């Protein structure tokens, strides 16, 4: 089992200053090794893990998920980022569209936004009624209890970002051609409703921060530290052991025999770099 103190950073982040990229990458490399160990244990023991990431636009959910999954198997770590519901899904019980994506044995499912859309963006942007929000908040603790009772390890992370840092990140998306796709019309509308989102977050925590499915809040103003802290925390909350493996040794290649490279005019990629 991973020990929390092994991964947990020490001290006040502001007092320590900005985390250098070299140090960040080294810490992340070590955590990736542990994630692979956890992955193999999850597969070996048929463990079911569900991880939820929520937070305001620009809080760093996507980058954290990328850091979490970039060195593990997509067959084990599955990311779910559902689009807006279609007409059929709108007519279903609200949570119905999410349930098929819950993990089976040997899977880690990561929700990049989840059923908590109803408590956040749908509430703030007027996509549902106050009665629907209240019904959702009343129902969720029991649903999450049922999920956990079925054998799923459920972890819920909220990434907390300041007004100033959110503004900086969203403005950076406007200027960066690699990130402009991240800035949707909905993001622009929701940006002006900071305190509506604050009220929605507060009500969500009050109703759904339960003993069996608590929320874990991460300060994401420093994205590098947030990623390391969240991955470390996740590892500390999933009991795993290293699965014994035989030492890998490459076998000898077969002999060439009578094989000859063909004289074929392949269409080659232009070497521009």
PDB file of C-alpha atoms in Angstrom:
ATOM      1  CA  UNK A   1       0.000   0.000   0.000  1.00  0.00           C
ATOM      2  CA  UNK A   2       1.241   3.474  -0.851  1.00  0.00           C
ATOM      3  CA  UNK A   3       2.148   5.573   2.164  1.00  0.00           C
ATOM      4  CA  UNK A   4       0.772   9.083   2.152  1.00  0.00           C
ATOM      5  CA  UNK A   5       3.823  10.700   3.710  1.00  0.00           C
ATOM      6  CA  UNK A   6       6.013   9.328   0.928  1.00  0.00           C
ATOM      7  CA  UNK A   7       4.151  11.383  -1.669  1.00  0.00           C
ATOM      8  CA  UNK A   8       2.891  14.381   0.262  1.00  0.00           C
ATOM      9  CA  UNK A   9       4.818  17.642  -0.328  1.00  0.00           C
ATOM     10  CA  UNK A  10       5.931  19.560   2.719  1.00  0.00           C
ATOM     11  CA  UNK A  11       5.616  23.192   3.705  1.00  0.00           C
ATOM     12  CA  UNK A  12       3.674  26.177   2.436  1.00  0.00           C
ATOM     13  CA  UNK A  13       3.612  26.373  -1.404  1.00  0.00           C
ATOM     14  CA  UNK A  14       3.794  30.174  -1.372  1.00  0.00           C
ATOM     15  CA  UNK A  15       6.826  30.113   0.925  1.00  0.00           C
ATOM     16  CA  UNK A  16       8.550  27.576  -1.310  1.00  0.00           C
ATOM     17  CA  UNK A  17       8.051  29.615  -4.462  1.00  0.00           C
ATOM     18  CA  UNK A  18       7.358  28.277  -7.926  1.00  0.00           C
ATOM     19  CA  UNK A  19       8.094  24.599  -8.476  1.00  0.00           C
ATOM     20  CA  UNK A  20      10.810  24.211 -11.101  1.00  0.00           C
ATOM     21  CA  UNK A  21       9.878  22.146 -14.136  1.00  0.00           C
ATOM     22  CA  UNK A  22      12.800  19.759 -13.569  1.00  0.00           C
ATOM     23  CA  UNK A  23      11.672  19.067  -9.999  1.00  0.00           C
ATOM     24  CA  UNK A  24       8.053  18.740 -11.101  1.00  0.00           C
ATOM     25  CA  UNK A  25       8.896  16.200 -13.791  1.00  0.00           C
ATOM     26  CA  UNK A  26      11.013  14.135 -11.410  1.00  0.00           C
ATOM     27  CA  UNK A  27       8.257  14.041  -8.789  1.00  0.00           C
ATOM     28  CA  UNK A  28       5.730  13.205 -11.493  1.00  0.00           C
ATOM     29  CA  UNK A  29       7.928  10.395 -12.802  1.00  0.00           C
ATOM     30  CA  UNK A  30       8.008   8.804  -9.354  1.00  0.00           C
ATOM     31  CA  UNK A  31       4.249   9.101  -9.041  1.00  0.00           C
ATOM     32  CA  UNK A  32       3.800   7.539 -12.480  1.00  0.00           C
ATOM     33  CA  UNK A  33       5.768   4.517 -11.307  1.00  0.00           C
ATOM     34  CA  UNK A  34       3.386   4.188  -8.365  1.00  0.00           C
ATOM     35  CA  UNK A  35       0.358   4.617 -10.636  1.00  0.00           C
ATOM     36  CA  UNK A  36       1.571   1.725 -12.788  1.00  0.00           C
ATOM     37  CA  UNK A  37       1.930  -0.410  -9.655  1.00  0.00           C
ATOM     38  CA  UNK A  38      -1.580   0.560  -8.645  1.00  0.00           C
ATOM     39  CA  UNK A  39      -2.842  -0.224 -12.146  1.00  0.00           C
ATOM     40  CA  UNK A  40      -1.427  -3.736 -12.043  1.00  0.00           C
ATOM     41  CA  UNK A  41      -2.935  -4.298  -8.586  1.00  0.00           C
ATOM     42  CA  UNK A  42      -6.331  -3.056  -9.778  1.00  0.00           C
ATOM     43  CA  UNK A  43      -6.191  -5.520 -12.679  1.00  0.00           C
ATOM     44  CA  UNK A  44      -4.921  -8.386 -10.546  1.00  0.00           C
ATOM     45  CA  UNK A  45      -7.539  -7.998  -7.820  1.00  0.00           C
ATOM     46  CA  UNK A  46     -10.463  -6.790  -9.926  1.00  0.00           C
ATOM     47  CA  UNK A  47     -10.739  -3.507  -8.047  1.00  0.00           C
ATOM     48  CA  UNK A  48     -13.220  -0.865  -9.232  1.00  0.00           C
ATOM     49  CA  UNK A  49     -12.233   2.801  -8.910  1.00  0.00           C
ATOM     50  CA  UNK A  50     -14.246   5.885  -9.873  1.00  0.00           C
ATOM     51  CA  UNK A  51     -12.623   9.328  -9.697  1.00  0.00           C
ATOM     52  CA  UNK A  52     -14.587  12.555 -10.165  1.00  0.00           C
ATOM     53  CA  UNK A  53     -12.972  15.875 -11.048  1.00  0.00           C
ATOM     54  CA  UNK A  54     -14.984  19.047 -10.646  1.00  0.00           C
ATOM     55  CA  UNK A  55     -14.169  22.747 -10.461  1.00  0.00           C
ATOM     56  CA  UNK A  56     -14.679  26.034 -12.220  1.00  0.00           C
ATOM     57  CA  UNK A  57     -13.624  26.571 -15.822  1.00  0.00           C
ATOM     58  CA  UNK A  58      -9.858  26.968 -15.913  1.00  0.00           C
ATOM     59  CA  UNK A  59      -9.287  25.206 -12.594  1.00  0.00           C
ATOM     60  CA  UNK A  60      -6.961  22.659 -14.208  1.00  0.00           C
ATOM     61  CA  UNK A  61      -9.095  19.531 -14.421  1.00  0.00           C
ATOM     62  CA  UNK A  62      -7.936  18.572 -17.909  1.00  0.00           C
ATOM     63  CA  UNK A  63      -4.241  19.018 -17.142  1.00  0.00           C
ATOM     64  CA  UNK A  64      -4.550  17.022 -13.945  1.00  0.00           C
ATOM     65  CA  UNK A  65      -6.320  14.179 -15.730  1.00  0.00           C
ATOM     66  CA  UNK A  66      -3.666  14.200 -18.453  1.00  0.00           C
ATOM     67  CA  UNK A  67      -0.874  14.035 -15.862  1.00  0.00           C
ATOM     68  CA  UNK A  68      -2.706  11.213 -14.110  1.00  0.00           C
ATOM     69  CA  UNK A  69      -3.238   9.094 -17.207  1.00  0.00           C
ATOM     70  CA  UNK A  70      -0.307   9.757 -19.521  1.00  0.00           C
ATOM     71  CA  UNK A  71       1.766   6.732 -18.398  1.00  0.00           C
ATOM     72  CA  UNK A  72      -0.936   4.173 -17.696  1.00  0.00           C
ATOM     73  CA  UNK A  73      -3.053   1.950 -19.941  1.00  0.00           C
ATOM     74  CA  UNK A  74      -6.198   3.500 -21.461  1.00  0.00           C
ATOM     75  CA  UNK A  75      -7.722   0.018 -21.209  1.00  0.00           C
ATOM     76  CA  UNK A  76      -7.551   0.325 -17.411  1.00  0.00           C
ATOM     77  CA  UNK A  77      -7.741   4.098 -16.880  1.00  0.00           C
ATOM     78  CA  UNK A  78     -10.793   5.252 -18.831  1.00  0.00           C
ATOM     79  CA  UNK A  79     -11.638   8.962 -19.072  1.00  0.00           C
ATOM     80  CA  UNK A  80     -15.311   9.894 -19.421  1.00  0.00           C
ATOM     81  CA  UNK A  81     -16.174  13.406 -20.621  1.00  0.00           C
ATOM     82  CA  UNK A  82     -19.790  13.332 -21.729  1.00  0.00           C
ATOM     83  CA  UNK A  83     -21.189  15.932 -24.158  1.00  0.00           C
ATOM     84  CA  UNK A  84     -24.428  17.784 -23.542  1.00  0.00           C
ATOM     85  CA  UNK A  85     -27.357  15.349 -23.265  1.00  0.00           C
ATOM     86  CA  UNK A  86     -29.409  14.614 -26.366  1.00  0.00           C
ATOM     87  CA  UNK A  87     -33.205  14.718 -26.422  1.00  0.00           C
ATOM     88  CA  UNK A  88     -33.517  11.060 -25.390  1.00  0.00           C
ATOM     89  CA  UNK A  89     -31.112  11.502 -22.487  1.00  0.00           C
ATOM     90  CA  UNK A  90     -32.958  14.616 -21.348  1.00  0.00           C
ATOM     91  CA  UNK A  91     -36.069  12.479 -20.904  1.00  0.00           C
ATOM     92  CA  UNK A  92     -34.257   9.897 -18.755  1.00  0.00           C
ATOM     93  CA  UNK A  93     -33.755   9.869 -15.024  1.00  0.00           C
ATOM     94  CA  UNK A  94     -30.975  12.406 -14.590  1.00  0.00           C
ATOM     95  CA  UNK A  95     -28.261  10.044 -13.333  1.00  0.00           C
ATOM     96  CA  UNK A  96     -29.117   7.343 -15.870  1.00  0.00           C
ATOM     97  CA  UNK A  97     -26.669   8.475 -18.564  1.00  0.00           C
ATOM     98  CA  UNK A  98     -23.750   8.291 -16.143  1.00  0.00           C
ATOM     99  CA  UNK A  99     -24.371   4.852 -14.654  1.00  0.00           C
ATOM    100  CA  UNK A 100     -23.269   2.794 -17.704  1.00  0.00           C
ATOM    101  CA  UNK A 101     -19.838   4.410 -17.464  1.00  0.00           C
ATOM    102  CA  UNK A 102     -19.129   3.261 -13.902  1.00  0.00           C
ATOM    103  CA  UNK A 103     -16.143   0.908 -13.619  1.00  0.00           C
ATOM    104  CA  UNK A 104     -16.223  -2.848 -13.939  1.00  0.00           C
ATOM    105  CA  UNK A 105     -13.654  -5.024 -12.183  1.00  0.00           C
ATOM    106  CA  UNK A 106     -10.098  -4.011 -13.029  1.00  0.00           C
ATOM    107  CA  UNK A 107     -10.979  -0.497 -14.206  1.00  0.00           C
ATOM    108  CA  UNK A 108     -10.317   3.065 -13.092  1.00  0.00           C
ATOM    109  CA  UNK A 109     -12.926   5.427 -14.520  1.00  0.00           C
ATOM    110  CA  UNK A 110     -12.201   9.147 -14.401  1.00  0.00           C
ATOM    111  CA  UNK A 111     -15.069  11.601 -14.891  1.00  0.00           C
ATOM    112  CA  UNK A 112     -13.996  14.943 -16.355  1.00  0.00           C
ATOM    113  CA  UNK A 113     -17.110  16.570 -14.932  1.00  0.00           C
ATOM    114  CA  UNK A 114     -19.812  14.207 -13.813  1.00  0.00           C
ATOM    115  CA  UNK A 115     -23.370  14.038 -12.528  1.00  0.00           C
ATOM    116  CA  UNK A 116     -22.443  17.136 -10.518  1.00  0.00           C
ATOM    117  CA  UNK A 117     -23.096  19.177 -13.663  1.00  0.00           C
ATOM    118  CA  UNK A 118     -26.611  19.513 -12.301  1.00  0.00           C
ATOM    119  CA  UNK A 119     -25.360  21.139  -9.118  1.00  0.00           C
ATOM    120  CA  UNK A 120     -23.054  23.471 -11.059  1.00  0.00           C
ATOM    121  CA  UNK A 121     -23.335  24.591 -14.658  1.00  0.00           C
ATOM    122  CA  UNK A 122     -26.937  23.421 -15.157  1.00  0.00           C
ATOM    123  CA  UNK A 123     -28.075  25.303 -12.072  1.00  0.00           C
ATOM    124  CA  UNK A 124     -26.105  28.477 -12.743  1.00  0.00           C
ATOM    125  CA  UNK A 125     -26.951  28.665 -16.435  1.00  0.00           C
ATOM    126  CA  UNK A 126     -30.639  27.912 -15.919  1.00  0.00           C
ATOM    127  CA  UNK A 127     -30.705  24.527 -17.691  1.00  0.00           C
ATOM    128  CA  UNK A 128     -32.735  23.014 -14.869  1.00  0.00           C
ATOM    129  CA  UNK A 129     -35.189  24.223 -12.254  1.00  0.00           C
ATOM    130  CA  UNK A 130     -34.418  24.881  -8.605  1.00  0.00           C
ATOM    131  CA  UNK A 131     -36.715  21.969  -7.775  1.00  0.00           C
ATOM    132  CA  UNK A 132     -34.604  19.676  -9.962  1.00  0.00           C
ATOM    133  CA  UNK A 133     -31.418  20.879  -8.260  1.00  0.00           C
ATOM    134  CA  UNK A 134     -32.845  20.243  -4.816  1.00  0.00           C
ATOM    135  CA  UNK A 135     -34.082  16.800  -5.857  1.00  0.00           C
ATOM    136  CA  UNK A 136     -30.625  15.981  -7.217  1.00  0.00           C
ATOM    137  CA  UNK A 137     -28.836  17.099  -4.060  1.00  0.00           C
ATOM    138  CA  UNK A 138     -31.237  15.069  -1.933  1.00  0.00           C
ATOM    139  CA  UNK A 139     -30.784  11.930  -4.042  1.00  0.00           C
ATOM    140  CA  UNK A 140     -27.021  11.919  -4.678  1.00  0.00           C
ATOM    141  CA  UNK A 141     -25.801  10.760  -1.252  1.00  0.00           C
ATOM    142  CA  UNK A 142     -27.982   7.636  -1.473  1.00  0.00           C
ATOM    143  CA  UNK A 143     -26.892   6.943  -5.061  1.00  0.00           C
ATOM    144  CA  UNK A 144     -23.246   7.305  -4.120  1.00  0.00           C
ATOM    145  CA  UNK A 145     -23.808   5.016  -1.140  1.00  0.00           C
ATOM    146  CA  UNK A 146     -25.212   2.405  -3.542  1.00  0.00           C
ATOM    147  CA  UNK A 147     -22.195   2.828  -5.844  1.00  0.00           C
ATOM    148  CA  UNK A 148     -19.792   2.337  -2.954  1.00  0.00           C
ATOM    149  CA  UNK A 149     -21.771  -0.605  -1.572  1.00  0.00           C
ATOM    150  CA  UNK A 150     -21.381  -2.287  -4.975  1.00  0.00           C
ATOM    151  CA  UNK A 151     -17.619  -2.352  -4.385  1.00  0.00           C
ATOM    152  CA  UNK A 152     -16.521   0.855  -6.117  1.00  0.00           C
ATOM    153  CA  UNK A 153     -13.868   3.078  -4.554  1.00  0.00           C
ATOM    154  CA  UNK A 154     -15.330   6.550  -5.169  1.00  0.00           C
ATOM    155  CA  UNK A 155     -13.071   9.608  -4.956  1.00  0.00           C
ATOM    156  CA  UNK A 156     -14.348  13.148  -5.520  1.00  0.00           C
ATOM    157  CA  UNK A 157     -11.908  16.026  -6.147  1.00  0.00           C
ATOM    158  CA  UNK A 158     -12.762  19.704  -6.359  1.00  0.00           C
ATOM    159  CA  UNK A 159     -10.072  21.958  -7.864  1.00  0.00           C
ATOM    160  CA  UNK A 160     -10.264  25.409  -6.315  1.00  0.00           C
ATOM    161  CA  UNK A 161      -8.896  28.343  -8.324  1.00  0.00           C
ATOM    162  CA  UNK A 162      -8.902  32.049  -7.462  1.00  0.00           C
ATOM    163  CA  UNK A 163     -10.689  34.730  -9.474  1.00  0.00           C
ATOM    164  CA  UNK A 164      -7.386  36.259 -10.559  1.00  0.00           C
ATOM    165  CA  UNK A 165      -5.844  32.971 -11.665  1.00  0.00           C
ATOM    166  CA  UNK A 166      -8.970  31.909 -13.538  1.00  0.00           C
ATOM    167  CA  UNK A 167      -8.943  35.220 -15.412  1.00  0.00           C
ATOM    168  CA  UNK A 168      -5.271  34.782 -16.287  1.00  0.00           C
ATOM    169  CA  UNK A 169      -5.827  31.267 -17.607  1.00  0.00           C
ATOM    170  CA  UNK A 170      -8.900  32.096 -19.657  1.00  0.00           C
ATOM    171  CA  UNK A 171      -7.181  35.119 -21.187  1.00  0.00           C
ATOM    172  CA  UNK A 172      -4.240  32.885 -22.061  1.00  0.00           C
ATOM    173  CA  UNK A 173      -6.604  30.595 -23.948  1.00  0.00           C
ATOM    174  CA  UNK A 174      -7.744  33.511 -26.095  1.00  0.00           C
ATOM    175  CA  UNK A 175      -4.170  34.262 -27.137  1.00  0.00           C
ATOM    176  CA  UNK A 176      -2.975  30.669 -27.622  1.00  0.00           C
ATOM    177  CA  UNK A 177      -4.011  28.839 -30.785  1.00  0.00           C
ATOM    178  CA  UNK A 178      -3.412  25.514 -29.008  1.00  0.00           C
ATOM    179  CA  UNK A 179      -5.917  26.328 -26.287  1.00  0.00           C
ATOM    180  CA  UNK A 180      -8.629  28.378 -27.966  1.00  0.00           C
ATOM    181  CA  UNK A 181     -10.789  25.258 -28.343  1.00  0.00           C
ATOM    182  CA  UNK A 182     -10.979  25.103 -24.543  1.00  0.00           C
ATOM    183  CA  UNK A 183     -12.844  28.421 -24.440  1.00  0.00           C
ATOM    184  CA  UNK A 184     -16.476  27.751 -25.320  1.00  0.00           C
ATOM    185  CA  UNK A 185     -19.341  30.263 -25.473  1.00  0.00           C
ATOM    186  CA  UNK A 186     -20.602  28.627 -22.266  1.00  0.00           C
ATOM    187  CA  UNK A 187     -17.275  29.392 -20.557  1.00  0.00           C
ATOM    188  CA  UNK A 188     -17.647  33.054 -21.476  1.00  0.00           C
ATOM    189  CA  UNK A 189     -21.202  33.200 -20.133  1.00  0.00           C
ATOM    190  CA  UNK A 190     -20.302  31.424 -16.919  1.00  0.00           C
ATOM    191  CA  UNK A 191     -17.180  33.549 -16.334  1.00  0.00           C
ATOM    192  CA  UNK A 192     -19.292  36.555 -15.297  1.00  0.00           C
ATOM    193  CA  UNK A 193     -21.214  34.482 -12.728  1.00  0.00           C
ATOM    194  CA  UNK A 194     -18.454  33.827 -10.228  1.00  0.00           C
ATOM    195  CA  UNK A 195     -20.600  34.205  -7.121  1.00  0.00           C
ATOM    196  CA  UNK A 196     -23.491  32.218  -8.560  1.00  0.00           C
ATOM    197  CA  UNK A 197     -20.990  29.387  -8.960  1.00  0.00           C
ATOM    198  CA  UNK A 198     -19.725  29.997  -5.434  1.00  0.00           C
ATOM    199  CA  UNK A 199     -23.248  29.616  -4.045  1.00  0.00           C
ATOM    200  CA  UNK A 200     -23.781  26.489  -6.122  1.00  0.00           C
ATOM    201  CA  UNK A 201     -20.484  25.001  -4.917  1.00  0.00           C
ATOM    202  CA  UNK A 202     -21.330  25.785  -1.288  1.00  0.00           C
ATOM    203  CA  UNK A 203     -24.756  24.131  -1.536  1.00  0.00           C
ATOM    204  CA  UNK A 204     -23.216  21.127  -3.293  1.00  0.00           C
ATOM    205  CA  UNK A 205     -20.635  20.634  -0.547  1.00  0.00           C
ATOM    206  CA  UNK A 206     -23.249  21.025   2.179  1.00  0.00           C
ATOM    207  CA  UNK A 207     -25.477  18.337   0.660  1.00  0.00           C
ATOM    208  CA  UNK A 208     -22.959  15.861  -0.774  1.00  0.00           C
ATOM    209  CA  UNK A 209     -19.793  16.083   1.359  1.00  0.00           C
ATOM    210  CA  UNK A 210     -20.736  12.913   3.220  1.00  0.00           C
ATOM    211  CA  UNK A 211     -18.844  10.508   5.429  1.00  0.00           C
ATOM    212  CA  UNK A 212     -19.026   7.754   2.838  1.00  0.00           C
ATOM    213  CA  UNK A 213     -18.261   9.993  -0.179  1.00  0.00           C
ATOM    214  CA  UNK A 214     -16.409  13.123   0.972  1.00  0.00           C
ATOM    215  CA  UNK A 215     -15.080  15.886  -1.249  1.00  0.00           C
ATOM    216  CA  UNK A 216     -11.329  16.484  -1.341  1.00  0.00           C
ATOM    217  CA  UNK A 217     -10.418  20.070  -2.233  1.00  0.00           C
ATOM    218  CA  UNK A 218      -7.140  20.915  -3.946  1.00  0.00           C
ATOM    219  CA  UNK A 219      -5.681  24.404  -4.316  1.00  0.00           C
ATOM    220  CA  UNK A 220      -5.053  24.546  -8.061  1.00  0.00           C
ATOM    221  CA  UNK A 221      -3.585  28.036  -8.372  1.00  0.00           C
ATOM    222  CA  UNK A 222      -0.214  26.313  -8.827  1.00  0.00           C
ATOM    223  CA  UNK A 223      -1.039  23.728 -11.477  1.00  0.00           C
ATOM    224  CA  UNK A 224       2.112  21.669 -11.065  1.00  0.00           C
ATOM    225  CA  UNK A 225       1.742  21.318  -7.327  1.00  0.00           C
ATOM    226  CA  UNK A 226      -1.984  20.630  -7.683  1.00  0.00           C
ATOM    227  CA  UNK A 227      -1.310  17.720 -10.028  1.00  0.00           C
ATOM    228  CA  UNK A 228       1.312  16.226  -7.750  1.00  0.00           C
ATOM    229  CA  UNK A 229      -0.850  16.697  -4.660  1.00  0.00           C
ATOM    230  CA  UNK A 230      -3.924  15.125  -6.230  1.00  0.00           C
ATOM    231  CA  UNK A 231      -2.098  12.116  -7.650  1.00  0.00           C
ATOM    232  CA  UNK A 232      -0.351  11.616  -4.316  1.00  0.00           C
ATOM    233  CA  UNK A 233      -3.647  11.821  -2.491  1.00  0.00           C
ATOM    234  CA  UNK A 234      -5.308   9.363  -4.852  1.00  0.00           C
ATOM    235  CA  UNK A 235      -2.486   6.853  -4.362  1.00  0.00           C
ATOM    236  CA  UNK A 236      -2.789   7.176  -0.601  1.00  0.00           C
ATOM    237  CA  UNK A 237      -6.511   6.361  -0.698  1.00  0.00           C
ATOM    238  CA  UNK A 238      -6.351   3.200  -2.786  1.00  0.00           C
ATOM    239  CA  UNK A 239      -4.843   0.215  -0.944  1.00  0.00           C
ATOM    240  CA  UNK A 240      -2.460  -1.438  -3.413  1.00  0.00           C
ATOM    241  CA  UNK A 241       0.640  -3.555  -3.419  1.00  0.00           C
ATOM    242  CA  UNK A 242       3.220  -4.191  -6.090  1.00  0.00           C
ATOM    243  CA  UNK A 243       2.298  -7.244  -8.114  1.00  0.00           C
ATOM    244  CA  UNK A 244       5.296  -9.618  -8.392  1.00  0.00           C
ATOM    245  CA  UNK A 245       6.570  -9.902 -11.949  1.00  0.00           C
ATOM    246  CA  UNK A 246       9.224 -12.019 -13.566  1.00  0.00           C
ATOM    247  CA  UNK A 247      12.220 -10.107 -14.851  1.00  0.00           C
ATOM    248  CA  UNK A 248      11.676  -9.216 -18.484  1.00  0.00           C
ATOM    249  CA  UNK A 249      14.291 -10.329 -20.981  1.00  0.00           C
ATOM    250  CA  UNK A 250      13.999  -9.818 -24.722  1.00  0.00           C
ATOM    251  CA  UNK A 251      14.100 -13.061 -26.714  1.00  0.00           C
ATOM    252  CA  UNK A 252      16.521 -13.548 -29.591  1.00  0.00           C
ATOM    253  CA  UNK A 253      15.303 -12.395 -32.975  1.00  0.00           C
ATOM    254  CA  UNK A 254      14.768 -14.955 -35.688  1.00  0.00           C
ATOM    255  CA  UNK A 255      17.457 -15.238 -38.371  1.00  0.00           C
ATOM    256  CA  UNK A 256      17.031 -13.360 -41.615  1.00  0.00           C
ATOM    257  CA  UNK A 257      17.037 -16.455 -43.767  1.00  0.00           C
ATOM    258  CA  UNK A 258      16.079 -15.704 -47.374  1.00  0.00           C
ATOM    259  CA  UNK A 259      14.199 -12.476 -46.612  1.00  0.00           C
ATOM    260  CA  UNK A 260      15.089  -9.476 -48.781  1.00  0.00           C
ATOM    261  CA  UNK A 261      13.836  -5.876 -48.407  1.00  0.00           C
ATOM    262  CA  UNK A 262      11.413  -5.136 -51.280  1.00  0.00           C
ATOM    263  CA  UNK A 263      12.302  -2.622 -53.971  1.00  0.00           C
ATOM    264  CA  UNK A 264       9.054  -0.729 -53.499  1.00  0.00           C
ATOM    265  CA  UNK A 265       8.447   2.993 -53.949  1.00  0.00           C
ATOM    266  CA  UNK A 266       6.782   3.845 -50.653  1.00  0.00           C
ATOM    267  CA  UNK A 267       5.004   7.160 -50.337  1.00  0.00           C
ATOM    268  CA  UNK A 268       7.139   8.690 -47.633  1.00  0.00           C
ATOM    269  CA  UNK A 269       6.401  11.465 -45.193  1.00  0.00           C
ATOM    270  CA  UNK A 270       8.161  14.665 -46.201  1.00  0.00           C
ATOM    271  CA  UNK A 271      11.003  15.383 -43.781  1.00  0.00           C
ATOM    272  CA  UNK A 272      10.292  18.996 -42.902  1.00  0.00           C
ATOM    273  CA  UNK A 273      12.213  18.942 -39.626  1.00  0.00           C
TER     274      UNK A 273
END
